[in-house]
PDB file of C-alpha atoms and ligand atoms in Angstrom:
ATOM      1  CA  UNK O   1      16.021  -7.482  15.478  1.00 53.00           C
ATOM      2  CA  UNK O   2      15.332 -11.163  15.987  1.00 60.00           C
ATOM      3  CA  UNK O   3      16.522 -13.742  13.464  1.00 56.00           C
ATOM      4  CA  UNK O   4      13.006 -14.588  12.130  1.00 60.00           C
ATOM      5  CA  UNK O   5      12.228 -10.957  11.329  1.00 62.00           C
ATOM      6  CA  UNK O   6      15.589 -10.496   9.609  1.00 62.00           C
ATOM      7  CA  UNK O   7      14.857 -13.503   7.355  1.00 81.00           C
ATOM      8  CA  UNK O   8      11.282 -12.387   6.625  1.00 92.00           C
ATOM      9  CA  UNK O   9      10.802 -10.760   3.200  1.00 95.00           C
ATOM     10  CA  UNK O  10       7.648  -8.640   3.342  1.00 96.00           C
ATOM     11  CA  UNK O  11       5.291  -8.584   0.378  1.00 97.00           C
ATOM     12  CA  UNK O  12       4.257  -4.989  -0.285  1.00 97.00           C
ATOM     13  CA  UNK O  13       1.509  -3.981  -2.714  1.00 97.00           C
ATOM     14  CA  UNK O  14       1.757  -0.373  -3.917  1.00 97.00           C
ATOM     15  CA  UNK O  15      -1.270   1.392  -5.405  1.00 97.00           C
ATOM     16  CA  UNK O  16       0.185   4.320  -7.332  1.00 97.00           C
ATOM     17  CA  UNK O  17      -1.215   6.964  -9.673  1.00 96.00           C
ATOM     18  CA  UNK O  18      -0.125   6.875 -13.288  1.00 96.00           C
ATOM     19  CA  UNK O  19       0.855  10.530 -13.580  1.00 96.00           C
ATOM     20  CA  UNK O  20       3.155  11.077 -10.614  1.00 97.00           C
ATOM     21  CA  UNK O  21       4.264   8.111  -8.524  1.00 97.00           C
ATOM     22  CA  UNK O  22       4.295   5.567 -11.351  1.00 97.00           C
ATOM     23  CA  UNK O  23       6.453   7.927 -13.399  1.00 97.00           C
ATOM     24  CA  UNK O  24       8.602   8.544 -10.285  1.00 97.00           C
ATOM     25  CA  UNK O  25       9.064   4.799  -9.807  1.00 97.00           C
ATOM     26  CA  UNK O  26      10.008   4.512 -13.479  1.00 96.00           C
ATOM     27  CA  UNK O  27      12.586   7.266 -12.953  1.00 97.00           C
ATOM     28  CA  UNK O  28      14.026   5.267 -10.035  1.00 97.00           C
ATOM     29  CA  UNK O  29      14.684   2.449 -12.472  1.00 95.00           C
ATOM     30  CA  UNK O  30      16.039   4.573 -15.313  1.00 96.00           C
ATOM     31  CA  UNK O  31      18.294   6.379 -12.797  1.00 96.00           C
ATOM     32  CA  UNK O  32      19.576   2.958 -11.708  1.00 97.00           C
ATOM     33  CA  UNK O  33      18.793   3.657  -8.067  1.00 97.00           C
ATOM     34  CA  UNK O  34      18.750   0.376  -6.162  1.00 95.00           C
ATOM     35  CA  UNK O  35      15.888  -0.330  -3.745  1.00 95.00           C
ATOM     36  CA  UNK O  36      14.077  -3.223  -2.123  1.00 95.00           C
ATOM     37  CA  UNK O  37      12.434  -5.599  -4.593  1.00 95.00           C
ATOM     38  CA  UNK O  38       9.574  -6.477  -2.250  1.00 95.00           C
ATOM     39  CA  UNK O  39       7.070  -4.169  -3.904  1.00 97.00           C
ATOM     40  CA  UNK O  40       4.425  -5.050  -6.506  1.00 97.00           C
ATOM     41  CA  UNK O  41       3.069  -1.958  -8.228  1.00 97.00           C
ATOM     42  CA  UNK O  42      -0.584  -1.592  -9.206  1.00 96.00           C
ATOM     43  CA  UNK O  43      -1.048   1.445 -11.447  1.00 96.00           C
ATOM     44  CA  UNK O  44      -4.188   3.575 -11.255  1.00 93.00           C
ATOM     45  CA  UNK O  45      -5.224   6.670 -13.198  1.00 95.00           C
ATOM     46  CA  UNK O  46      -5.394   8.549  -9.872  1.00 96.00           C
ATOM     47  CA  UNK O  47      -5.281   7.769  -6.138  1.00 94.00           C
ATOM     48  CA  UNK O  48      -8.837   9.129  -6.015  1.00 93.00           C
ATOM     49  CA  UNK O  49      -9.817   5.695  -7.369  1.00 90.00           C
ATOM     50  CA  UNK O  50      -8.523   3.803  -4.306  1.00 88.00           C
ATOM     51  CA  UNK O  51     -11.292   2.342  -2.214  1.00 84.00           C
ATOM     52  CA  UNK O  52     -11.625   0.432   1.018  1.00 80.00           C
ATOM     53  CA  UNK O  53     -12.175  -2.978  -0.640  1.00 84.00           C
ATOM     54  CA  UNK O  54      -8.940  -2.714  -2.649  1.00 88.00           C
ATOM     55  CA  UNK O  55      -6.979  -2.443   0.580  1.00 88.00           C
ATOM     56  CA  UNK O  56      -8.752  -5.466   2.067  1.00 86.00           C
ATOM     57  CA  UNK O  57      -8.294  -7.465  -1.152  1.00 87.00           C
ATOM     58  CA  UNK O  58      -4.569  -6.682  -1.137  1.00 91.00           C
ATOM     59  CA  UNK O  59      -4.264  -8.130   2.364  1.00 90.00           C
ATOM     60  CA  UNK O  60      -6.455 -11.092   1.365  1.00 86.00           C
ATOM     61  CA  UNK O  61      -4.084 -11.686  -1.573  1.00 88.00           C
ATOM     62  CA  UNK O  62      -1.177 -11.991   0.848  1.00 90.00           C
ATOM     63  CA  UNK O  63       0.199  -8.474   1.282  1.00 95.00           C
ATOM     64  CA  UNK O  64       2.051  -7.795   4.510  1.00 96.00           C
ATOM     65  CA  UNK O  65       1.960  -4.066   3.843  1.00 96.00           C
ATOM     66  CA  UNK O  66       0.408  -1.552   1.459  1.00 96.00           C
ATOM     67  CA  UNK O  67       1.660   1.702  -0.041  1.00 97.00           C
ATOM     68  CA  UNK O  68      -0.753   4.226  -1.525  1.00 95.00           C
ATOM     69  CA  UNK O  69       1.064   7.013  -3.333  1.00 96.00           C
ATOM     70  CA  UNK O  70       0.071   9.764  -5.722  1.00 95.00           C
ATOM     71  CA  UNK O  71       0.722  13.326  -6.752  1.00 96.00           C
ATOM     72  CA  UNK O  72       1.555  16.041  -4.239  1.00 96.00           C
ATOM     73  CA  UNK O  73      -1.286  18.321  -3.097  1.00 92.00           C
ATOM     74  CA  UNK O  74      -2.400  20.664  -5.945  1.00 92.00           C
ATOM     75  CA  UNK O  75      -0.536  18.531  -8.550  1.00 94.00           C
ATOM     76  CA  UNK O  76      -3.221  15.881  -9.157  1.00 95.00           C
ATOM     77  CA  UNK O  77      -3.849  15.382 -12.867  1.00 93.00           C
ATOM     78  CA  UNK O  78      -7.586  15.318 -12.098  1.00 94.00           C
ATOM     79  CA  UNK O  79      -7.409  18.408  -9.860  1.00 91.00           C
ATOM     80  CA  UNK O  80      -8.524  16.943  -6.536  1.00 92.00           C
ATOM     81  CA  UNK O  81      -8.343  13.120  -6.692  1.00 91.00           C
ATOM     82  CA  UNK O  82      -5.493  13.033  -4.175  1.00 90.00           C
ATOM     83  CA  UNK O  83      -7.498  15.200  -1.756  1.00 91.00           C
ATOM     84  CA  UNK O  84     -10.444  12.788  -2.087  1.00 90.00           C
ATOM     85  CA  UNK O  85      -8.053   9.888  -1.446  1.00 89.00           C
ATOM     86  CA  UNK O  86      -6.686  11.623   1.639  1.00 88.00           C
ATOM     87  CA  UNK O  87     -10.175  12.292   3.027  1.00 89.00           C
ATOM     88  CA  UNK O  88     -11.212   8.717   2.301  1.00 87.00           C
ATOM     89  CA  UNK O  89      -8.086   7.461   4.069  1.00 86.00           C
ATOM     90  CA  UNK O  90      -9.113   9.332   7.225  1.00 87.00           C
ATOM     91  CA  UNK O  91     -12.475   7.503   7.130  1.00 87.00           C
ATOM     92  CA  UNK O  92     -10.949   4.143   6.097  1.00 85.00           C
ATOM     93  CA  UNK O  93      -8.392   4.327   8.856  1.00 87.00           C
ATOM     94  CA  UNK O  94     -11.034   4.452  11.586  1.00 88.00           C
ATOM     95  CA  UNK O  95     -13.072   1.712   9.920  1.00 85.00           C
ATOM     96  CA  UNK O  96     -10.071  -0.568   9.355  1.00 85.00           C
ATOM     97  CA  UNK O  97      -8.979  -0.037  12.944  1.00 85.00           C
ATOM     98  CA  UNK O  98     -12.506  -0.922  14.128  1.00 85.00           C
ATOM     99  CA  UNK O  99     -12.379  -4.136  12.057  1.00 81.00           C
ATOM    100  CA  UNK O 100      -9.088  -5.113  13.677  1.00 83.00           C
ATOM    101  CA  UNK O 101      -6.880  -4.420  10.641  1.00 87.00           C
ATOM    102  CA  UNK O 102      -3.382  -3.315  11.615  1.00 91.00           C
ATOM    103  CA  UNK O 103      -3.327   0.208  10.124  1.00 92.00           C
ATOM    104  CA  UNK O 104       0.420   0.490  10.739  1.00 95.00           C
ATOM    105  CA  UNK O 105       0.722  -1.710   7.633  1.00 95.00           C
ATOM    106  CA  UNK O 106      -0.770   0.910   5.314  1.00 94.00           C
ATOM    107  CA  UNK O 107       1.462   3.814   4.279  1.00 94.00           C
ATOM    108  CA  UNK O 108       0.308   6.879   2.407  1.00 93.00           C
ATOM    109  CA  UNK O 109       2.773   9.087   0.477  1.00 95.00           C
ATOM    110  CA  UNK O 110       3.079  11.786  -2.153  1.00 96.00           C
ATOM    111  CA  UNK O 111       5.786  11.041  -4.750  1.00 97.00           C
ATOM    112  CA  UNK O 112       6.079  13.115  -7.938  1.00 97.00           C
ATOM    113  CA  UNK O 113       7.363  12.068 -11.366  1.00 97.00           C
ATOM    114  CA  UNK O 114      10.661  13.844 -10.582  1.00 97.00           C
ATOM    115  CA  UNK O 115      11.229  12.045  -7.265  1.00 97.00           C
ATOM    116  CA  UNK O 116      12.834   8.763  -8.230  1.00 97.00           C
ATOM    117  CA  UNK O 117      15.149   8.877  -5.221  1.00 98.00           C
ATOM    118  CA  UNK O 118      12.188   9.544  -2.898  1.00 98.00           C
ATOM    119  CA  UNK O 119      10.351   6.485  -4.287  1.00 98.00           C
ATOM    120  CA  UNK O 120      13.346   4.318  -3.396  1.00 98.00           C
ATOM    121  CA  UNK O 121      13.362   5.793   0.139  1.00 98.00           C
ATOM    122  CA  UNK O 122       9.603   5.258   0.522  1.00 97.00           C
ATOM    123  CA  UNK O 123       9.881   1.606  -0.497  1.00 98.00           C
ATOM    124  CA  UNK O 124      12.967   0.927   1.631  1.00 97.00           C
ATOM    125  CA  UNK O 125      11.420   2.612   4.677  1.00 97.00           C
ATOM    126  CA  UNK O 126       8.120   0.740   4.271  1.00 97.00           C
ATOM    127  CA  UNK O 127       9.881  -2.608   3.836  1.00 97.00           C
ATOM    128  CA  UNK O 128      11.963  -1.963   6.977  1.00 96.00           C
ATOM    129  CA  UNK O 129       8.890  -1.028   9.042  1.00 96.00           C
ATOM    130  CA  UNK O 130       6.831  -3.999   7.823  1.00 97.00           C
ATOM    131  CA  UNK O 131       9.786  -6.322   8.380  1.00 96.00           C
ATOM    132  CA  UNK O 132       9.882  -5.094  11.968  1.00 95.00           C
ATOM    133  CA  UNK O 133       6.128  -5.865  12.360  1.00 95.00           C
ATOM    134  CA  UNK O 134       6.583  -9.365  10.903  1.00 94.00           C
ATOM    135  CA  UNK O 135       4.291 -11.327   8.551  1.00 94.00           C
ATOM    136  CA  UNK O 136       0.620 -10.331   8.612  1.00 92.00           C
ATOM    137  CA  UNK O 137      -0.615 -13.778   9.606  1.00 86.00           C
ATOM    138  CA  UNK O 138      -3.692 -12.570  11.525  1.00 81.00           C
ATOM    139  CA  UNK O 139      -5.338 -11.219   8.389  1.00 77.00           C
ATOM    140  CA  UNK O 140      -4.411 -14.299   6.356  1.00 74.00           C
ATOM    141  CA  UNK O 141      -6.055 -16.572   8.934  1.00 71.00           C
ATOM    142  CA  UNK O 142      -9.311 -14.592   8.635  1.00 68.00           C
ATOM    143  CA  UNK O 143      -9.095 -14.492   4.818  1.00 73.00           C
ATOM    144  CA  UNK O 144      -8.510 -18.280   4.692  1.00 73.00           C
ATOM    145  CA  UNK O 145     -11.430 -18.882   7.053  1.00 68.00           C
ATOM    146  CA  UNK O 146     -13.750 -16.733   4.886  1.00 69.00           C
ATOM    147  CA  UNK O 147     -12.575 -18.532   1.725  1.00 77.00           C
ATOM    148  CA  UNK O 148     -13.092 -21.990   3.272  1.00 80.00           C
ATOM    149  CA  UNK O 149     -16.517 -21.018   4.634  1.00 76.00           C
ATOM    150  CA  UNK O 150     -17.612 -19.652   1.249  1.00 79.00           C
ATOM    151  CA  UNK O 151     -16.348 -22.793  -0.512  1.00 85.00           C
ATOM    152  CA  UNK O 152     -18.236 -25.016   1.938  1.00 85.00           C
ATOM    153  CA  UNK O 153     -21.504 -23.207   1.117  1.00 79.00           C
ATOM    154  CA  UNK O 154     -21.175 -23.383  -2.675  1.00 79.00           C
TER     155      UNK O 154
HETATM  156 FE1  LIG I   1      -1.904  11.522  -9.278  1.00 64.97          FE
HETATM  157 FE2  LIG I   1      -4.506  12.172  -9.002  1.00 64.97          FE
HETATM  158  S1  LIG I   1      -3.387  11.926 -10.824  1.00 64.97           S
HETATM  159  S2  LIG I   1      -3.090  11.568  -7.486  1.00 64.97           S
END
């Protein structure tokens, strides 16, 4: 790994469901399992709520990588929200790729309330992979351009 990538601390935004992954992440803390501190958690009732614009807004806000994580299949608190999220992801992925978004920066997982150790692994693995990719400067350049253009027309 080159020196710049080793020094780079990725900013990861994690969209997690309240009932499984958020509780799992809480268990990581109460179990005193150490893991990378690069992640900012955004709690949702269910991953079925995640939409395309949230992913773009996370990148626009400076994320280098995104985690979406919810209940395992058949464990969703709302029966099928995680299946809807998974289907949406298949559609989003193609659309994001078409728009030039680096889809390697978006990671999708299932983490239950009992999997505190898995949450730590998920975060550590994502941080390592995003660190290897480097800062997501391409998206930030586009986001800054859009912001400046909008400001100029106000
Ligand atoms: Fe966890 Fe639906 S409540 S994914």
